[in-house]
mmCIF file of N, CA, C and O in Angstrom:
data_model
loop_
_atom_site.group_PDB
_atom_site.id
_atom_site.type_symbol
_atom_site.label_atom_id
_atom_site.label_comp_id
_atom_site.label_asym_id
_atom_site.label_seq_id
_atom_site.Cartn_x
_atom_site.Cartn_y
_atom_site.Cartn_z
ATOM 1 N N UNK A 1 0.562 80.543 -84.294
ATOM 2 C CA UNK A 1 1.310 79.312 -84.352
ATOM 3 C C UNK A 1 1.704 79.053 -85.804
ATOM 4 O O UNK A 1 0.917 79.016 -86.750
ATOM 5 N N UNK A 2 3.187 78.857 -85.864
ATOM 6 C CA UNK A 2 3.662 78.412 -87.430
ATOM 7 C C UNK A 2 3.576 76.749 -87.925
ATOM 8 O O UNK A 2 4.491 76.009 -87.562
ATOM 9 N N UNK A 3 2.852 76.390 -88.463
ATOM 10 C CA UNK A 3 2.552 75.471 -89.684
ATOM 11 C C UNK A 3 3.773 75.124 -89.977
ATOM 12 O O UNK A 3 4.354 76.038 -90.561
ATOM 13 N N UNK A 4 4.667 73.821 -89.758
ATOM 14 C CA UNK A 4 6.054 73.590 -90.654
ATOM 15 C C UNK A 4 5.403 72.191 -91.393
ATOM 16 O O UNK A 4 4.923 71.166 -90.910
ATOM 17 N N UNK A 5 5.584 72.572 -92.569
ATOM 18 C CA UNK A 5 5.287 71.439 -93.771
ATOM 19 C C UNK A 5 6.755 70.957 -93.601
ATOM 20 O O UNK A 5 7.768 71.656 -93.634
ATOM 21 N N UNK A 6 6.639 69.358 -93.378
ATOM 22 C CA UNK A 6 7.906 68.546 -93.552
ATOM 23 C C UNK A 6 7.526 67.692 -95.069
ATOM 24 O O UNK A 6 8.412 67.024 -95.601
ATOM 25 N N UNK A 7 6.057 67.793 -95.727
ATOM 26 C CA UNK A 7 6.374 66.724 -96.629
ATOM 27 C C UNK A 7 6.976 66.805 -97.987
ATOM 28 O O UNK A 7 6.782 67.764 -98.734
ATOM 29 N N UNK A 8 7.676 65.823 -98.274
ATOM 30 C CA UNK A 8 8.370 66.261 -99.166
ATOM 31 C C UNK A 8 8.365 67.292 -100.509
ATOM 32 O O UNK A 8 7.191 67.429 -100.851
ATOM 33 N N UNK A 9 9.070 67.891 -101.191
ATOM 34 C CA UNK A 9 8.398 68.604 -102.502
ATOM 35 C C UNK A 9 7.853 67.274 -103.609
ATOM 36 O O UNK A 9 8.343 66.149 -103.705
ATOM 37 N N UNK A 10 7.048 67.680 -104.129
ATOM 38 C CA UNK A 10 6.527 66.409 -105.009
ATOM 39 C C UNK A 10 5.470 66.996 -106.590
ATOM 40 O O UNK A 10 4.324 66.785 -106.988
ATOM 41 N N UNK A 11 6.817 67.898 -107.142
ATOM 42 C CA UNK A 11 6.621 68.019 -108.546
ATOM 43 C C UNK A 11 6.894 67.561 -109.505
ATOM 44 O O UNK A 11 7.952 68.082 -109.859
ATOM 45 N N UNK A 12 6.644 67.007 -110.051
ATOM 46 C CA UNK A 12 7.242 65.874 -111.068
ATOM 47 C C UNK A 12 7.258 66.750 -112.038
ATOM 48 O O UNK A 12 8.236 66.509 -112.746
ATOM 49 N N UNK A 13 6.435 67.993 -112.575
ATOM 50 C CA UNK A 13 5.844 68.590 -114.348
ATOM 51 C C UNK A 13 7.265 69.146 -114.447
ATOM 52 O O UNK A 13 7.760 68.955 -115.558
ATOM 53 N N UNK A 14 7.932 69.689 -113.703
ATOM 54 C CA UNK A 14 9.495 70.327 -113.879
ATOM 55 C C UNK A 14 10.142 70.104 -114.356
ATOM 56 O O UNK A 14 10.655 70.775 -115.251
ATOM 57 N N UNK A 15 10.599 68.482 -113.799
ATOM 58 C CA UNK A 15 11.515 67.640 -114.733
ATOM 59 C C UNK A 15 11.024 67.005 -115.983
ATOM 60 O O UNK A 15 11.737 66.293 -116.691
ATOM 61 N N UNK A 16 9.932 67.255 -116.200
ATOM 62 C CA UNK A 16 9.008 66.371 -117.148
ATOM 63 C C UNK A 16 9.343 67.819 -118.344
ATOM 64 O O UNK A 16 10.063 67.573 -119.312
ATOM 65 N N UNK A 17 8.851 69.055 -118.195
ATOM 66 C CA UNK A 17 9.072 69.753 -118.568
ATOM 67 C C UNK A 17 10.334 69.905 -118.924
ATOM 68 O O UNK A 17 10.373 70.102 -120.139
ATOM 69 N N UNK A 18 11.446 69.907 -118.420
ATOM 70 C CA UNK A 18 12.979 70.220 -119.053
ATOM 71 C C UNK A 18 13.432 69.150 -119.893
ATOM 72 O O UNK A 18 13.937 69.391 -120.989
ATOM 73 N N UNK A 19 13.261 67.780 -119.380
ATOM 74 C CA UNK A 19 13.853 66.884 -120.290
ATOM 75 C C UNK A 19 12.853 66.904 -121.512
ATOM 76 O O UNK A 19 13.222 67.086 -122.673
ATOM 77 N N UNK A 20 11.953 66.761 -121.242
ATOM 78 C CA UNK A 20 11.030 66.627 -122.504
ATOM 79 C C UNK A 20 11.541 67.993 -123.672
ATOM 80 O O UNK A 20 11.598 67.905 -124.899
ATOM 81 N N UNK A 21 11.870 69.227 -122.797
ATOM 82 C CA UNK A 21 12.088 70.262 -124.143
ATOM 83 C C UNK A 21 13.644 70.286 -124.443
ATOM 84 O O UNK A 21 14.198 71.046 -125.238
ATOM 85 N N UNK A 22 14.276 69.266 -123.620
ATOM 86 C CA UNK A 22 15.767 68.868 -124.406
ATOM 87 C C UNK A 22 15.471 68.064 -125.201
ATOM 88 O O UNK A 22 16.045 68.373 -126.245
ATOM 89 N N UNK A 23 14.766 66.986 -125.364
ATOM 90 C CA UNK A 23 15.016 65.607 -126.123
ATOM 91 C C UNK A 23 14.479 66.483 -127.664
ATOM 92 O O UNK A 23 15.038 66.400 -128.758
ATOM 93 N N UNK A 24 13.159 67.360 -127.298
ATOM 94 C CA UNK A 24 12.050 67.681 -128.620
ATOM 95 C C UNK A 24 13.559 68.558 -129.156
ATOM 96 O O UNK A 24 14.108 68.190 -130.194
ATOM 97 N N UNK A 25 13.993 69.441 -128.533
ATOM 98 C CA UNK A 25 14.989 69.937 -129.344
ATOM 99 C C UNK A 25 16.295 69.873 -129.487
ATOM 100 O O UNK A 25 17.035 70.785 -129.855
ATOM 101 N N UNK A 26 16.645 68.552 -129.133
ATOM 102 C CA UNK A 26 17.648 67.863 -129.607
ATOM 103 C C UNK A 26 17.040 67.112 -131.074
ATOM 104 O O UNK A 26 17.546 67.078 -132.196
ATOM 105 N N UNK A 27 15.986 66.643 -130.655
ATOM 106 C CA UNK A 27 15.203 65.647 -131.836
ATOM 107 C C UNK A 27 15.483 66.906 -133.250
ATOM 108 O O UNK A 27 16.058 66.741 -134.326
ATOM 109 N N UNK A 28 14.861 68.035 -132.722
ATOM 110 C CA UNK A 28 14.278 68.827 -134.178
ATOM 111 C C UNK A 28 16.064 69.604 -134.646
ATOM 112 O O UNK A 28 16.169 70.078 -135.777
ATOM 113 N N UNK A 29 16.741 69.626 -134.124
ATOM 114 C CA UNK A 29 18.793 70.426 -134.369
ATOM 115 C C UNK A 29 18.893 68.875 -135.294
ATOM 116 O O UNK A 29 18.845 68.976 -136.520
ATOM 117 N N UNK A 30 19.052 67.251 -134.575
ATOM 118 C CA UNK A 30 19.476 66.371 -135.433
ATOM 119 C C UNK A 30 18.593 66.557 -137.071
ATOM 120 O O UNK A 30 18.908 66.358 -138.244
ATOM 121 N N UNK A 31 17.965 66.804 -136.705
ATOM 122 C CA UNK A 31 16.826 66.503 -137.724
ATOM 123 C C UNK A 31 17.419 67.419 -138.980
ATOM 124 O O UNK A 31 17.871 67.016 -140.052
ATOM 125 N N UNK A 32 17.308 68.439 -138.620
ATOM 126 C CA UNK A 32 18.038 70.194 -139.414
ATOM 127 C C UNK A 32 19.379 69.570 -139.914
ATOM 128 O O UNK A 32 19.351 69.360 -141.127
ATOM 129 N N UNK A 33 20.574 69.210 -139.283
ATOM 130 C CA UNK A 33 21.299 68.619 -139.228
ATOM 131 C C UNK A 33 21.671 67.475 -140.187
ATOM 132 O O UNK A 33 22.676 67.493 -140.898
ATOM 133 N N UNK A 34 20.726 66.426 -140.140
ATOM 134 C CA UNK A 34 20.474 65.342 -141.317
ATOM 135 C C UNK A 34 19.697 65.921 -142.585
ATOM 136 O O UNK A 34 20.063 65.671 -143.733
ATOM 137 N N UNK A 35 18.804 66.566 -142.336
ATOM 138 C CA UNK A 35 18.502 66.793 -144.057
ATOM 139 C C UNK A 35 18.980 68.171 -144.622
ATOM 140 O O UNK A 35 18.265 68.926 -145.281
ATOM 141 N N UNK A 36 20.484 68.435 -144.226
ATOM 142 C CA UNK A 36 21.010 69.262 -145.181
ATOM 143 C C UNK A 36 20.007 70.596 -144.619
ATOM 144 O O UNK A 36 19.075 71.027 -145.297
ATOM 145 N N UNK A 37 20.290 71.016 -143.596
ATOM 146 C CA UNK A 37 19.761 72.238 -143.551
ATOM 147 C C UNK A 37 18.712 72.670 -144.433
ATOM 148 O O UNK A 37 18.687 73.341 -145.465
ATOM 149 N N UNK A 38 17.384 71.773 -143.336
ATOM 150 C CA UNK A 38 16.035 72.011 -144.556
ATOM 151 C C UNK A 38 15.635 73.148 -143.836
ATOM 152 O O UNK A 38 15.925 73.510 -142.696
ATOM 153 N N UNK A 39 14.915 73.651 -144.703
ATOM 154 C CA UNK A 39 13.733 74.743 -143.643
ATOM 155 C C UNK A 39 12.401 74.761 -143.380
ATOM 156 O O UNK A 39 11.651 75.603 -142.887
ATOM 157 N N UNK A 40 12.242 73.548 -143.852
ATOM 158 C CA UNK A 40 11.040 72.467 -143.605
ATOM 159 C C UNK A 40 11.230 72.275 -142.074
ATOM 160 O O UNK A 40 10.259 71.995 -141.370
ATOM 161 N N UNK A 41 12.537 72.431 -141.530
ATOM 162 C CA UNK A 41 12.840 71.711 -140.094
ATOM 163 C C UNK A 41 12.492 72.903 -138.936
ATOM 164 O O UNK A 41 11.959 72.802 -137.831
ATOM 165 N N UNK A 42 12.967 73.952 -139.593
ATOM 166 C CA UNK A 42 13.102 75.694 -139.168
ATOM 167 C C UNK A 42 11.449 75.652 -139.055
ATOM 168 O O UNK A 42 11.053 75.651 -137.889
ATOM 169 N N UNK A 43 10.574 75.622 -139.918
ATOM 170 C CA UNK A 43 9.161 75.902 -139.545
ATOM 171 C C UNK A 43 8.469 75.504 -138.653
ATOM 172 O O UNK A 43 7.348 75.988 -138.500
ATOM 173 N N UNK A 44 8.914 74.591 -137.889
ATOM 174 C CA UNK A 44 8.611 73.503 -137.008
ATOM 175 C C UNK A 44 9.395 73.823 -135.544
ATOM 176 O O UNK A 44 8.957 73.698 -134.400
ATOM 177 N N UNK A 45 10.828 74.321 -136.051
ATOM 178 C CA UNK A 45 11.151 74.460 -134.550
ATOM 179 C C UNK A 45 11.375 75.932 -134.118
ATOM 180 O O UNK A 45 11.779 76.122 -132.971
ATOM 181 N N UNK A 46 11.152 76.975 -134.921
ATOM 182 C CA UNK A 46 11.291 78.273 -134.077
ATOM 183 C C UNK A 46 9.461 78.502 -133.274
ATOM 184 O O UNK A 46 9.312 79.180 -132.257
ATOM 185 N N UNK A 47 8.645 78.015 -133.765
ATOM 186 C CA UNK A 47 7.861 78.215 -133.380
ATOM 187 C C UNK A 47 7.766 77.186 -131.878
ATOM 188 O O UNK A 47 7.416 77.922 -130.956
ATOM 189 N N UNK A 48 7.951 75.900 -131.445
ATOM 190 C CA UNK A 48 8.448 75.090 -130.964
ATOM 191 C C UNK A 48 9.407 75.984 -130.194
ATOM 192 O O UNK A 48 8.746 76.536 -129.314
ATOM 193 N N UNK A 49 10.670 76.364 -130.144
ATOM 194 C CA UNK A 49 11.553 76.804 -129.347
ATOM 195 C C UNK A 49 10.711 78.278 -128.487
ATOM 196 O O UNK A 49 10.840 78.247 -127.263
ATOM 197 N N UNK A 50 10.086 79.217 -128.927
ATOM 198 C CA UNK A 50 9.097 80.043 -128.879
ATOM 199 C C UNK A 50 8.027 79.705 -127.614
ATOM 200 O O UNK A 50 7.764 80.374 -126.614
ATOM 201 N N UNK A 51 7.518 78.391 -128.067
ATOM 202 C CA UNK A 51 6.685 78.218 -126.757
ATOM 203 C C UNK A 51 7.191 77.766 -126.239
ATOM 204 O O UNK A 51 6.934 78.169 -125.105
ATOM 205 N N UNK A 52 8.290 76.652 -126.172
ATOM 206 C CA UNK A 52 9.249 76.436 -124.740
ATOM 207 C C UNK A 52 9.732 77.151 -124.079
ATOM 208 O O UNK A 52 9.879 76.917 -122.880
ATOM 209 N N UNK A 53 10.167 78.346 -124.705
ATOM 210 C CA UNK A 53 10.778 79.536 -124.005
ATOM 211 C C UNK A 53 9.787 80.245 -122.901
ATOM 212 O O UNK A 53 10.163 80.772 -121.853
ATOM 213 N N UNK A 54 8.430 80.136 -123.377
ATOM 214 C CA UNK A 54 7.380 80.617 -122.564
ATOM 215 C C UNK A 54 6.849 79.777 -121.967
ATOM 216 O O UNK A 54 5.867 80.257 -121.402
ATOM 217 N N UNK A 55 7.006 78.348 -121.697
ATOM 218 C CA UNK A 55 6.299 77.622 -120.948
ATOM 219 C C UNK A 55 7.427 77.472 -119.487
ATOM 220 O O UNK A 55 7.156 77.468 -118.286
ATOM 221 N N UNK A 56 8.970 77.339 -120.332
ATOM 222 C CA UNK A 56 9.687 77.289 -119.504
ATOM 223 C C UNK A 56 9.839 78.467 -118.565
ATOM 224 O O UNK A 56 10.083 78.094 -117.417
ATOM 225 N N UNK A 57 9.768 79.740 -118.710
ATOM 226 C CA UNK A 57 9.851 80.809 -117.825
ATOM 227 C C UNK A 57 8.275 80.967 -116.548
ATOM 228 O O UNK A 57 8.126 81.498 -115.447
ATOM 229 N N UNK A 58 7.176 80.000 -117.702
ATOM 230 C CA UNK A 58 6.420 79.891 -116.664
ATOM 231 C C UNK A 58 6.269 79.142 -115.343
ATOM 232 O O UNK A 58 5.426 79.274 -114.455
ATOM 233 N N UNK A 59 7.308 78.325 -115.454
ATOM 234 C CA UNK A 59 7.473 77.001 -114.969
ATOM 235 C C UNK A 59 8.886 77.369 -113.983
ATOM 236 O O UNK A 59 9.036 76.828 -112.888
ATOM 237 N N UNK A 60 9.589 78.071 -114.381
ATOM 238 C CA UNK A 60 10.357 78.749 -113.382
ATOM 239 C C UNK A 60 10.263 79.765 -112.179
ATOM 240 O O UNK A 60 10.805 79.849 -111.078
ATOM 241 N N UNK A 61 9.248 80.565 -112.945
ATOM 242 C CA UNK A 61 8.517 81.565 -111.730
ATOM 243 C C UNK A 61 7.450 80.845 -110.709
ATOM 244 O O UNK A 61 7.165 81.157 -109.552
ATOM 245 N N UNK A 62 6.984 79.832 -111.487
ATOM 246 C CA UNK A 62 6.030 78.871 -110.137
ATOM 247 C C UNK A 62 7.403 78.456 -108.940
ATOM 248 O O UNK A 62 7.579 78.795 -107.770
ATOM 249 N N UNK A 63 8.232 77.548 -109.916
ATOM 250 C CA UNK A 63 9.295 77.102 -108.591
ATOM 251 C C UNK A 63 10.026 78.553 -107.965
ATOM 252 O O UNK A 63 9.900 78.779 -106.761
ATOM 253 N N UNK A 64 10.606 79.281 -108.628
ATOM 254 C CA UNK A 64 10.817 80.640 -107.649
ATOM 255 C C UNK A 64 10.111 80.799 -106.704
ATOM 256 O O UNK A 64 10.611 80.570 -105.603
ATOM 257 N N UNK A 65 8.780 81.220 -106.773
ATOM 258 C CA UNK A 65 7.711 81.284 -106.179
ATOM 259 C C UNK A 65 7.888 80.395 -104.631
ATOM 260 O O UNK A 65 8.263 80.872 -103.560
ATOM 261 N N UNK A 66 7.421 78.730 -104.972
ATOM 262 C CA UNK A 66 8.033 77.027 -104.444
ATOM 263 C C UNK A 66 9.069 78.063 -103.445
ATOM 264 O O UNK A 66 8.946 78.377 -102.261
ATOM 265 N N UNK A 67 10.043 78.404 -104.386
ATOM 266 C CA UNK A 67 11.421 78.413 -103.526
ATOM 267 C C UNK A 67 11.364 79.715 -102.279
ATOM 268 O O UNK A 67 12.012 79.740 -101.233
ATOM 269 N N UNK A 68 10.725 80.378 -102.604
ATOM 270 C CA UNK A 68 10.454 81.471 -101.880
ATOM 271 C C UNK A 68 9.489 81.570 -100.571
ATOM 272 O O UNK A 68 9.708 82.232 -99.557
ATOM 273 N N UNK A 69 8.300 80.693 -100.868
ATOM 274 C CA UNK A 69 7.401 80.699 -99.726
ATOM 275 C C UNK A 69 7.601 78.766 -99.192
ATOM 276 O O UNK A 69 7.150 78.467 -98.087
ATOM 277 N N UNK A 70 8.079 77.966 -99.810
ATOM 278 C CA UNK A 70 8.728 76.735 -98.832
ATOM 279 C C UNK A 70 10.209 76.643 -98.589
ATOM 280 O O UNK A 70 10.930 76.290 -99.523
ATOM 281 N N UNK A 71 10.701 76.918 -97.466
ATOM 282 C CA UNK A 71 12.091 76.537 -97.028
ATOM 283 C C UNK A 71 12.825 75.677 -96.914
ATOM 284 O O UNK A 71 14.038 75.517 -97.051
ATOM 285 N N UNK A 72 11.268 74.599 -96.407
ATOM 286 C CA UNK A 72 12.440 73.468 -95.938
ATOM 287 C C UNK A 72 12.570 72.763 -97.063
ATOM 288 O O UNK A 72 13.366 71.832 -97.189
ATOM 289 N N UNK A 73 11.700 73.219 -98.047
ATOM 290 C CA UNK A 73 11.989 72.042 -99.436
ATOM 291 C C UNK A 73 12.948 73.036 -100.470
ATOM 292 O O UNK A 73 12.603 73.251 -101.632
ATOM 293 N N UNK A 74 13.920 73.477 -100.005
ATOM 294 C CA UNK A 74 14.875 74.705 -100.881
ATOM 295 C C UNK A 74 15.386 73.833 -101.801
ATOM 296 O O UNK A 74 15.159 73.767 -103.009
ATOM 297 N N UNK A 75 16.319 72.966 -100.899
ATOM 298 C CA UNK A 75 17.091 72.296 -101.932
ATOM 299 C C UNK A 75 16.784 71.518 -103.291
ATOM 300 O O UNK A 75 17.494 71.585 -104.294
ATOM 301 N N UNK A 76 15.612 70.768 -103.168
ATOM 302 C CA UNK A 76 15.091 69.911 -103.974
ATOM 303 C C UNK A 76 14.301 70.879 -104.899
ATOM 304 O O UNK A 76 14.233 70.597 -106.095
ATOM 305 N N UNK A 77 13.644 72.104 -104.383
ATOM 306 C CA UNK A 77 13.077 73.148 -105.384
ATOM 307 C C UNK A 77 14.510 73.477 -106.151
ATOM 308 O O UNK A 77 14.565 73.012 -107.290
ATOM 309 N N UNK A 78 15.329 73.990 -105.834
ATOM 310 C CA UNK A 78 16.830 74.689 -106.120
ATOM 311 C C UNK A 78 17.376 73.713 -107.719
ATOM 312 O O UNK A 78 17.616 74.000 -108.891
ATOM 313 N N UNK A 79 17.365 72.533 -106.904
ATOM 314 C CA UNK A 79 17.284 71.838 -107.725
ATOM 315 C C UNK A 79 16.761 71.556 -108.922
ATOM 316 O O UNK A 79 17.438 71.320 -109.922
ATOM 317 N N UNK A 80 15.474 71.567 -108.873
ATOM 318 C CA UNK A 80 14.371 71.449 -110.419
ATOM 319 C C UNK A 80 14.572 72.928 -111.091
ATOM 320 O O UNK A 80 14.275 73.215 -112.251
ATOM 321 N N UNK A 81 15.157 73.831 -110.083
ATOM 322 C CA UNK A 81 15.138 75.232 -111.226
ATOM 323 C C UNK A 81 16.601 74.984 -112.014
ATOM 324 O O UNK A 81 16.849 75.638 -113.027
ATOM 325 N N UNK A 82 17.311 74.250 -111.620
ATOM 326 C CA UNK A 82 18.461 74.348 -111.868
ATOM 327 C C UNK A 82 18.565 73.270 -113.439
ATOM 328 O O UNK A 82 19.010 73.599 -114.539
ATOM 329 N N UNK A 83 18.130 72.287 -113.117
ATOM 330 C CA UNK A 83 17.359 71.245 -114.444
ATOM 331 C C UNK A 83 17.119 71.913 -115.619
ATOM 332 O O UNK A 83 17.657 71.913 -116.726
ATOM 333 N N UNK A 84 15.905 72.656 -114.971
ATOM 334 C CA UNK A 84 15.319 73.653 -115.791
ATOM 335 C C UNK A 84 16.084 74.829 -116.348
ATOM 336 O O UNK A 84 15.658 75.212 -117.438
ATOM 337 N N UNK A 85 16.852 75.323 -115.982
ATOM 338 C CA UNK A 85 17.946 76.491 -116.572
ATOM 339 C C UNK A 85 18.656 75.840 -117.249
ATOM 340 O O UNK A 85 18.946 76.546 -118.214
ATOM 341 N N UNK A 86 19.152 74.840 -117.333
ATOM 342 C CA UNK A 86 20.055 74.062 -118.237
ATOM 343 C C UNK A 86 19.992 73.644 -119.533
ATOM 344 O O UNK A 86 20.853 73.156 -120.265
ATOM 345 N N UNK A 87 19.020 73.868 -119.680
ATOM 346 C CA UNK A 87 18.366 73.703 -121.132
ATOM 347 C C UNK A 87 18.863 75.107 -122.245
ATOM 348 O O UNK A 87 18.985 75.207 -123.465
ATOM 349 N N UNK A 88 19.091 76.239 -120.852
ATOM 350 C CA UNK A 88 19.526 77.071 -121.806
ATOM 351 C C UNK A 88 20.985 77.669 -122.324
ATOM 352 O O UNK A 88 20.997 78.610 -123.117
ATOM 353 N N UNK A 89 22.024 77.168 -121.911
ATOM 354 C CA UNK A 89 23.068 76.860 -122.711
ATOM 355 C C UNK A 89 23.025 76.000 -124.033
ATOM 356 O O UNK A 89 23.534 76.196 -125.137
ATOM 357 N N UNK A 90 22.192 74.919 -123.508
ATOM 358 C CA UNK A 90 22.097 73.559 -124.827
ATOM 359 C C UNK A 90 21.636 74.306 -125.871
ATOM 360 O O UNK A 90 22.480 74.698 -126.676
ATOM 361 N N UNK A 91 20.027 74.711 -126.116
ATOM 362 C CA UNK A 91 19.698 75.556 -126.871
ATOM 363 C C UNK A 91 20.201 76.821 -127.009
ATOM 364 O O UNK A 91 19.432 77.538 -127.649
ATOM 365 N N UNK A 92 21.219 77.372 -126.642
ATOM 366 C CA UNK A 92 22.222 78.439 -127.355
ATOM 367 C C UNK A 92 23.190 77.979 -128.244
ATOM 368 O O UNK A 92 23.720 78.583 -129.176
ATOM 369 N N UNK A 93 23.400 76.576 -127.757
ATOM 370 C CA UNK A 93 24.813 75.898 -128.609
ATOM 371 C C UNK A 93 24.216 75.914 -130.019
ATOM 372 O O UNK A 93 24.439 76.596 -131.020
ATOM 373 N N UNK A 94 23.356 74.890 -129.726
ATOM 374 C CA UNK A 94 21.805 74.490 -131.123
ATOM 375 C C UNK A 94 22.277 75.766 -131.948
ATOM 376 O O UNK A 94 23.052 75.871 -132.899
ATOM 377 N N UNK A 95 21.053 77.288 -130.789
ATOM 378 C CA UNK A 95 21.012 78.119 -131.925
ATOM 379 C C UNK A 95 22.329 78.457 -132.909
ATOM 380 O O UNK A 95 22.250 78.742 -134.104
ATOM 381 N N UNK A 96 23.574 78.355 -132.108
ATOM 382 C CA UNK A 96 24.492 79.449 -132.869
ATOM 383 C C UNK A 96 25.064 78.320 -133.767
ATOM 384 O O UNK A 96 25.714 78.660 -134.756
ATOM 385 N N UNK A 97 24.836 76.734 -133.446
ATOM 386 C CA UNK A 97 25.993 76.148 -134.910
ATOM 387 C C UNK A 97 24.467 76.027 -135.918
ATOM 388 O O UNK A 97 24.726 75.398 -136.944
ATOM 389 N N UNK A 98 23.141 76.426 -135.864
ATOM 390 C CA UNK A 98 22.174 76.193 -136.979
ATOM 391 C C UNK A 98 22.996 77.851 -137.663
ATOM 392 O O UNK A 98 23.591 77.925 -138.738
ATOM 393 N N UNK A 99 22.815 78.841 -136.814
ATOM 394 C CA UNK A 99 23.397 80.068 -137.522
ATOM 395 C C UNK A 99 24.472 80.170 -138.490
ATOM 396 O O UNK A 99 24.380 80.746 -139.574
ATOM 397 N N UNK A 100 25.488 79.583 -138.038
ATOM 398 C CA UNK A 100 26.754 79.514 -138.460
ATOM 399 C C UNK A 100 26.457 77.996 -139.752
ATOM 400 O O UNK A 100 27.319 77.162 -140.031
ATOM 401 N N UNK A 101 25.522 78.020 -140.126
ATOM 402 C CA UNK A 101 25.713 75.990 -141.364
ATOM 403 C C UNK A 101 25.581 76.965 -142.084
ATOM 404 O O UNK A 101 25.558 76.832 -143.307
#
C-alpha cells in the first residue's frame, strides 16, 4: 500500500538561506564599492562567497533530493530551488564589475 503525503512542503532554511546570502553579498559589493575598492572588503568576502557557494550547493542537493522522492510537493520544492539558483547570476554580475574597477 502507497503512503501519499498531502502535507504541505514546510522548509523555511531555503529561503532563509538565499535571501540571507543575497542581502550579505549585496551588503559586502556596496561596501567594496563605497570605500574605493578596499581590500580590506575582498578579505572578508571571497572567503564569505566560498562558503556560500558550499552551503548553497548543499542546500540544493537536499531540495533535489525533496524534489525527487516528494511529488506532490514538486512545485513549491521547484520553487525554493529556483530562489536558490538565482543568487547566481547576481553574484556573477558582483563578481565581474569588482573585476573590471
Amino acid at each position: 500500500m502507497k503512503t501519499i503525503n498531502d502535507k504541505p512542503f514546510k522548509e523555511n532554511q531555503s529561503i532563509e538561506l538565499a535571501v540571507g546570502s543575497f542581502i550579505i553579498t549585496t551588503v559586502l559589493f556596496v561596501l567594496y564599492i563605497i570605500l574605493n575598492e578596499s581590500p580590506n572588503v575582498l578579505v572578508i568576502a571571497w572567503p564569505f562567497a566560498l562558503s556560500a557557494i558550499i552551503v548553497n550547493l548543499i542546500m540544493f542537493f537536499h531540495l533535489t533530493d525533496k524534489f525527487i522522492h516528494l511529488p506532490q510537493q514538486r512545485k513549491e520544492i521547484g520553487i525554493k530551488i529556483l530562489l536558490l539558483l538565482s543568487n547566481i547570476p547576481v553574484t556573477f554580475v558582483y563578481y565581474l564589475i569588482v573585476m573590471r574597477l
